[in-house]
């Protein structure tokens, strides 16, 4: 039963190369440890090279499974620090993002008394970090779509402004959002020229999220506070929702 509880409190959507699709699974303790304390190697895998630290971390995680202990908070904090430094993960980003979601899910179930943490988009959530995460996902996808619309193949693989400004955005979201909006403007214009309907959809979605953000309590005082783990959930859920709708067209 305790192993089952661990599974349900840490499972997330992971891409399976063997099955060629996303499946719900729980990362191994080795994978958790490597992602928390590792760095990306030349092959694109995140690996913790300090064997003693790796062993000690796994030993700290085992009681979470067999004794139903809470996730050590320093591990969650380390993972949040990692995920805020997106440029450190050139090839392994999607894998690191999924592991981060597993860790943050476990943390919120343990410490915030949440009954459920879902990977599905929640458009009613008024959490500031979550909404900032949603905005970042929309800006990233908008720019990607603009680059693909009537562009050369080389443009499609360019790093987006959302990716470049990721770290600054997590530290000072309100200020960085204004910079991002300026940088995105040419891509909005490009999208309106080549895919007008898509551009209008993004405009409406951005307006909706910004209105929610501006309507949150004490937003003026909190708009530049560093984001917490909820921004990762908002980013992930919004990104998946956008891709899902694109596939269903």
Tab-separated table of C-alpha atoms in Angstrom:
chain	number	residue	atom	x	y	z
A	1	UNK	CA	0.000	0.000	0.000
A	2	UNK	CA	2.829	2.425	0.822
A	3	UNK	CA	4.577	1.683	-2.459
A	4	UNK	CA	1.273	2.363	-4.201
A	5	UNK	CA	0.948	5.682	-2.340
A	6	UNK	CA	4.433	6.646	-3.509
A	7	UNK	CA	3.487	5.788	-7.070
A	8	UNK	CA	0.329	7.894	-6.994
A	9	UNK	CA	2.066	10.838	-5.329
A	10	UNK	CA	4.953	10.998	-7.817
A	11	UNK	CA	3.590	9.728	-11.139
A	12	UNK	CA	3.489	12.004	-14.167
A	13	UNK	CA	3.425	11.881	-17.947
A	14	UNK	CA	6.763	10.631	-19.292
A	15	UNK	CA	7.745	9.971	-22.877
A	16	UNK	CA	8.499	6.313	-23.550
A	17	UNK	CA	10.893	5.700	-26.444
A	18	UNK	CA	9.912	2.040	-26.460
A	19	UNK	CA	6.203	2.789	-26.898
A	20	UNK	CA	6.669	5.991	-28.871
A	21	UNK	CA	4.189	7.919	-26.751
A	22	UNK	CA	3.638	9.496	-23.351
A	23	UNK	CA	2.700	7.204	-20.477
A	24	UNK	CA	1.993	7.748	-16.791
A	25	UNK	CA	4.849	6.478	-14.671
A	26	UNK	CA	6.901	7.156	-11.556
A	27	UNK	CA	10.595	7.996	-11.960
A	28	UNK	CA	13.063	5.689	-10.244
A	29	UNK	CA	14.988	6.926	-7.209
A	30	UNK	CA	18.110	6.927	-9.378
A	31	UNK	CA	16.442	9.164	-11.944
A	32	UNK	CA	15.139	11.504	-9.251
A	33	UNK	CA	18.590	11.795	-7.694
A	34	UNK	CA	20.342	12.312	-11.026
A	35	UNK	CA	17.907	15.072	-11.976
A	36	UNK	CA	18.153	16.840	-8.619
A	37	UNK	CA	21.953	16.774	-8.323
A	38	UNK	CA	23.198	15.984	-11.808
A	39	UNK	CA	24.352	17.944	-14.833
A	40	UNK	CA	23.687	17.245	-18.489
A	41	UNK	CA	26.460	15.222	-20.133
A	42	UNK	CA	27.575	15.162	-23.771
A	43	UNK	CA	25.064	12.433	-24.605
A	44	UNK	CA	22.178	14.542	-23.336
A	45	UNK	CA	21.561	12.633	-20.103
A	46	UNK	CA	21.463	14.257	-16.679
A	47	UNK	CA	23.809	12.436	-14.342
A	48	UNK	CA	25.009	12.926	-10.768
A	49	UNK	CA	28.735	12.140	-10.806
A	50	UNK	CA	29.199	12.295	-7.031
A	51	UNK	CA	28.576	8.692	-5.988
A	52	UNK	CA	28.435	9.446	-2.255
A	53	UNK	CA	25.860	12.196	-2.756
A	54	UNK	CA	23.869	9.925	-5.045
A	55	UNK	CA	23.829	7.096	-2.496
A	56	UNK	CA	22.992	9.414	0.399
A	57	UNK	CA	20.100	11.019	-1.503
A	58	UNK	CA	18.622	7.643	-2.409
A	59	UNK	CA	18.892	6.629	1.251
A	60	UNK	CA	16.990	9.788	2.186
A	61	UNK	CA	14.254	9.015	-0.336
A	62	UNK	CA	13.698	5.374	0.641
A	63	UNK	CA	11.786	6.277	3.873
A	64	UNK	CA	9.384	8.292	1.705
A	65	UNK	CA	8.334	4.976	0.195
A	66	UNK	CA	8.530	2.441	3.013
A	67	UNK	CA	7.687	4.720	5.975
A	68	UNK	CA	5.437	7.209	4.193
A	69	UNK	CA	7.777	10.075	5.154
A	70	UNK	CA	7.446	13.494	3.558
A	71	UNK	CA	9.765	14.546	0.762
A	72	UNK	CA	12.799	16.407	2.190
A	73	UNK	CA	12.147	20.058	1.410
A	74	UNK	CA	15.734	20.805	0.411
A	75	UNK	CA	15.356	18.365	-2.502
A	76	UNK	CA	12.315	20.255	-3.739
A	77	UNK	CA	14.173	23.565	-3.376
A	78	UNK	CA	17.162	22.214	-5.295
A	79	UNK	CA	14.871	21.013	-8.083
A	80	UNK	CA	13.180	24.409	-8.273
A	81	UNK	CA	16.606	26.039	-8.586
A	82	UNK	CA	17.466	23.620	-11.408
A	83	UNK	CA	14.256	24.132	-13.349
A	84	UNK	CA	14.728	27.908	-13.210
A	85	UNK	CA	17.995	27.469	-15.133
A	86	UNK	CA	16.590	26.119	-18.361
A	87	UNK	CA	19.714	26.862	-20.402
A	88	UNK	CA	21.537	24.115	-18.460
A	89	UNK	CA	19.422	21.464	-20.205
A	90	UNK	CA	19.892	21.621	-23.944
A	91	UNK	CA	18.907	18.049	-24.841
A	92	UNK	CA	17.249	16.780	-21.672
A	93	UNK	CA	14.774	19.591	-20.984
A	94	UNK	CA	11.529	17.640	-21.437
A	95	UNK	CA	12.789	14.819	-19.240
A	96	UNK	CA	13.935	17.247	-16.523
A	97	UNK	CA	10.591	19.056	-16.700
A	98	UNK	CA	8.670	15.811	-16.130
A	99	UNK	CA	10.840	14.822	-13.149
A	100	UNK	CA	10.407	18.305	-11.689
A	101	UNK	CA	6.633	17.909	-11.940
A	102	UNK	CA	6.855	14.568	-10.099
A	103	UNK	CA	8.903	16.146	-7.303
A	104	UNK	CA	6.690	19.224	-6.999
A	105	UNK	CA	3.582	17.046	-7.010
A	106	UNK	CA	4.937	14.987	-4.112
A	107	UNK	CA	5.902	18.165	-2.244
A	108	UNK	CA	2.467	19.752	-2.584
A	109	UNK	CA	0.657	16.578	-1.559
A	110	UNK	CA	2.938	16.255	1.481
A	111	UNK	CA	3.050	19.842	2.716
A	112	UNK	CA	0.103	21.771	1.248
A	113	UNK	CA	-2.575	19.197	2.084
A	114	UNK	CA	-3.673	18.963	-1.522
A	115	UNK	CA	-5.791	15.951	-2.392
A	116	UNK	CA	-4.758	15.981	-6.025
A	117	UNK	CA	-2.193	17.606	-8.319
A	118	UNK	CA	-3.163	17.206	-11.962
A	119	UNK	CA	-1.215	17.600	-15.185
A	120	UNK	CA	-4.409	18.837	-16.861
A	121	UNK	CA	-4.929	22.568	-17.432
A	122	UNK	CA	-6.981	24.354	-14.780
A	123	UNK	CA	-8.276	27.608	-16.266
A	124	UNK	CA	-9.977	28.571	-12.998
A	125	UNK	CA	-6.766	28.682	-10.944
A	126	UNK	CA	-5.849	32.208	-9.844
A	127	UNK	CA	-2.453	31.352	-8.399
A	128	UNK	CA	-0.040	34.036	-9.642
A	129	UNK	CA	2.858	31.657	-10.337
A	130	UNK	CA	0.543	29.251	-12.187
A	131	UNK	CA	-0.802	32.072	-14.384
A	132	UNK	CA	2.695	33.361	-15.135
A	133	UNK	CA	3.618	29.819	-16.171
A	134	UNK	CA	0.634	29.660	-18.504
A	135	UNK	CA	1.647	32.954	-20.116
A	136	UNK	CA	5.173	31.715	-20.718
A	137	UNK	CA	3.864	28.588	-22.458
A	138	UNK	CA	1.593	30.631	-24.738
A	139	UNK	CA	4.362	33.056	-25.710
A	140	UNK	CA	6.712	30.160	-26.410
A	141	UNK	CA	4.191	28.321	-28.606
A	142	UNK	CA	3.135	31.525	-30.373
A	143	UNK	CA	6.716	32.266	-31.399
A	144	UNK	CA	7.307	28.668	-32.487
A	145	UNK	CA	4.195	28.776	-34.672
A	146	UNK	CA	5.227	32.127	-36.138
A	147	UNK	CA	8.678	30.774	-37.006
A	148	UNK	CA	7.108	27.816	-38.766
A	149	UNK	CA	4.659	29.922	-40.769
A	150	UNK	CA	6.173	30.543	-44.168
A	151	UNK	CA	9.707	30.337	-42.788
A	152	UNK	CA	12.825	28.471	-43.782
A	153	UNK	CA	13.534	25.196	-42.016
A	154	UNK	CA	16.398	26.750	-40.055
A	155	UNK	CA	14.098	29.173	-38.257
A	156	UNK	CA	12.011	26.369	-36.790
A	157	UNK	CA	14.814	25.228	-34.488
A	158	UNK	CA	15.700	28.649	-33.138
A	159	UNK	CA	15.617	29.268	-29.411
A	160	UNK	CA	12.518	31.288	-28.548
A	161	UNK	CA	12.529	34.460	-26.490
A	162	UNK	CA	10.547	32.639	-23.807
A	163	UNK	CA	13.404	30.145	-23.495
A	164	UNK	CA	16.086	32.853	-23.482
A	165	UNK	CA	14.334	34.901	-20.813
A	166	UNK	CA	13.258	31.884	-18.740
A	167	UNK	CA	15.634	32.414	-15.793
A	168	UNK	CA	15.012	36.167	-15.562
A	169	UNK	CA	11.267	35.520	-15.828
A	170	UNK	CA	11.281	33.158	-12.846
A	171	UNK	CA	13.120	35.732	-10.709
A	172	UNK	CA	11.338	38.945	-11.765
A	173	UNK	CA	8.265	37.889	-13.754
A	174	UNK	CA	6.466	41.240	-13.982
A	175	UNK	CA	9.471	43.114	-15.290
A	176	UNK	CA	10.560	40.330	-17.648
A	177	UNK	CA	7.029	39.928	-19.006
A	178	UNK	CA	7.151	43.481	-20.385
A	179	UNK	CA	10.431	42.690	-22.146
A	180	UNK	CA	9.010	39.443	-23.503
A	181	UNK	CA	5.904	41.190	-24.835
A	182	UNK	CA	8.086	43.639	-26.785
A	183	UNK	CA	10.218	40.872	-28.257
A	184	UNK	CA	7.175	38.807	-29.219
A	185	UNK	CA	5.430	41.626	-31.107
A	186	UNK	CA	7.127	40.961	-34.495
A	187	UNK	CA	6.145	37.294	-34.229
A	188	UNK	CA	2.536	38.237	-33.530
A	189	UNK	CA	2.553	40.378	-36.677
A	190	UNK	CA	4.123	37.576	-38.674
A	191	UNK	CA	1.539	35.089	-37.446
A	192	UNK	CA	-1.329	37.457	-38.306
A	193	UNK	CA	0.032	37.701	-41.828
A	194	UNK	CA	0.425	33.953	-42.378
A	195	UNK	CA	-2.058	32.311	-39.983
A	196	UNK	CA	-4.589	34.934	-38.995
A	197	UNK	CA	-6.975	32.617	-37.150
A	198	UNK	CA	-4.183	31.205	-35.001
A	199	UNK	CA	-2.938	34.709	-34.184
A	200	UNK	CA	-6.402	35.804	-33.046
A	201	UNK	CA	-6.709	32.674	-30.887
A	202	UNK	CA	-3.425	33.477	-29.125
A	203	UNK	CA	-4.441	37.120	-28.649
A	204	UNK	CA	-7.682	36.087	-26.960
A	205	UNK	CA	-5.928	33.507	-24.781
A	206	UNK	CA	-3.224	35.956	-23.679
A	207	UNK	CA	-5.839	38.602	-22.875
A	208	UNK	CA	-7.812	36.091	-20.837
A	209	UNK	CA	-4.779	35.012	-18.767
A	210	UNK	CA	-3.542	38.591	-18.293
A	211	UNK	CA	-6.990	39.651	-17.076
A	212	UNK	CA	-6.969	36.799	-14.564
A	213	UNK	CA	-3.484	37.785	-13.438
A	214	UNK	CA	-4.336	41.468	-13.029
A	215	UNK	CA	-7.466	40.508	-11.106
A	216	UNK	CA	-5.671	38.437	-8.474
A	217	UNK	CA	-5.489	39.769	-4.941
A	218	UNK	CA	-2.545	42.109	-4.233
A	219	UNK	CA	-1.127	41.500	-7.711
A	220	UNK	CA	0.520	44.935	-7.748
A	221	UNK	CA	2.611	43.999	-4.720
A	222	UNK	CA	3.384	40.469	-5.853
A	223	UNK	CA	3.936	40.804	-9.605
A	224	UNK	CA	7.734	40.811	-9.338
A	225	UNK	CA	8.149	38.148	-6.673
A	226	UNK	CA	10.155	35.086	-7.652
A	227	UNK	CA	7.906	32.311	-8.931
A	228	UNK	CA	7.300	29.118	-6.968
A	229	UNK	CA	6.798	25.586	-8.293
A	230	UNK	CA	3.255	26.378	-9.451
A	231	UNK	CA	4.660	28.186	-12.479
A	232	UNK	CA	6.018	24.829	-13.686
A	233	UNK	CA	2.565	23.256	-13.397
A	234	UNK	CA	0.995	26.203	-15.242
A	235	UNK	CA	3.619	26.131	-17.977
A	236	UNK	CA	3.402	22.371	-18.411
A	237	UNK	CA	-0.399	22.194	-18.432
A	238	UNK	CA	-0.842	25.101	-20.841
A	239	UNK	CA	1.820	23.786	-23.198
A	240	UNK	CA	0.283	20.314	-23.291
A	241	UNK	CA	-3.176	21.796	-23.851
A	242	UNK	CA	-1.942	23.847	-26.814
A	243	UNK	CA	-0.264	20.844	-28.436
A	244	UNK	CA	-3.306	18.668	-27.790
A	245	UNK	CA	-5.603	21.156	-29.520
A	246	UNK	CA	-3.181	21.434	-32.430
A	247	UNK	CA	-3.154	17.659	-32.880
A	248	UNK	CA	-6.960	17.477	-32.774
A	249	UNK	CA	-7.449	20.059	-35.531
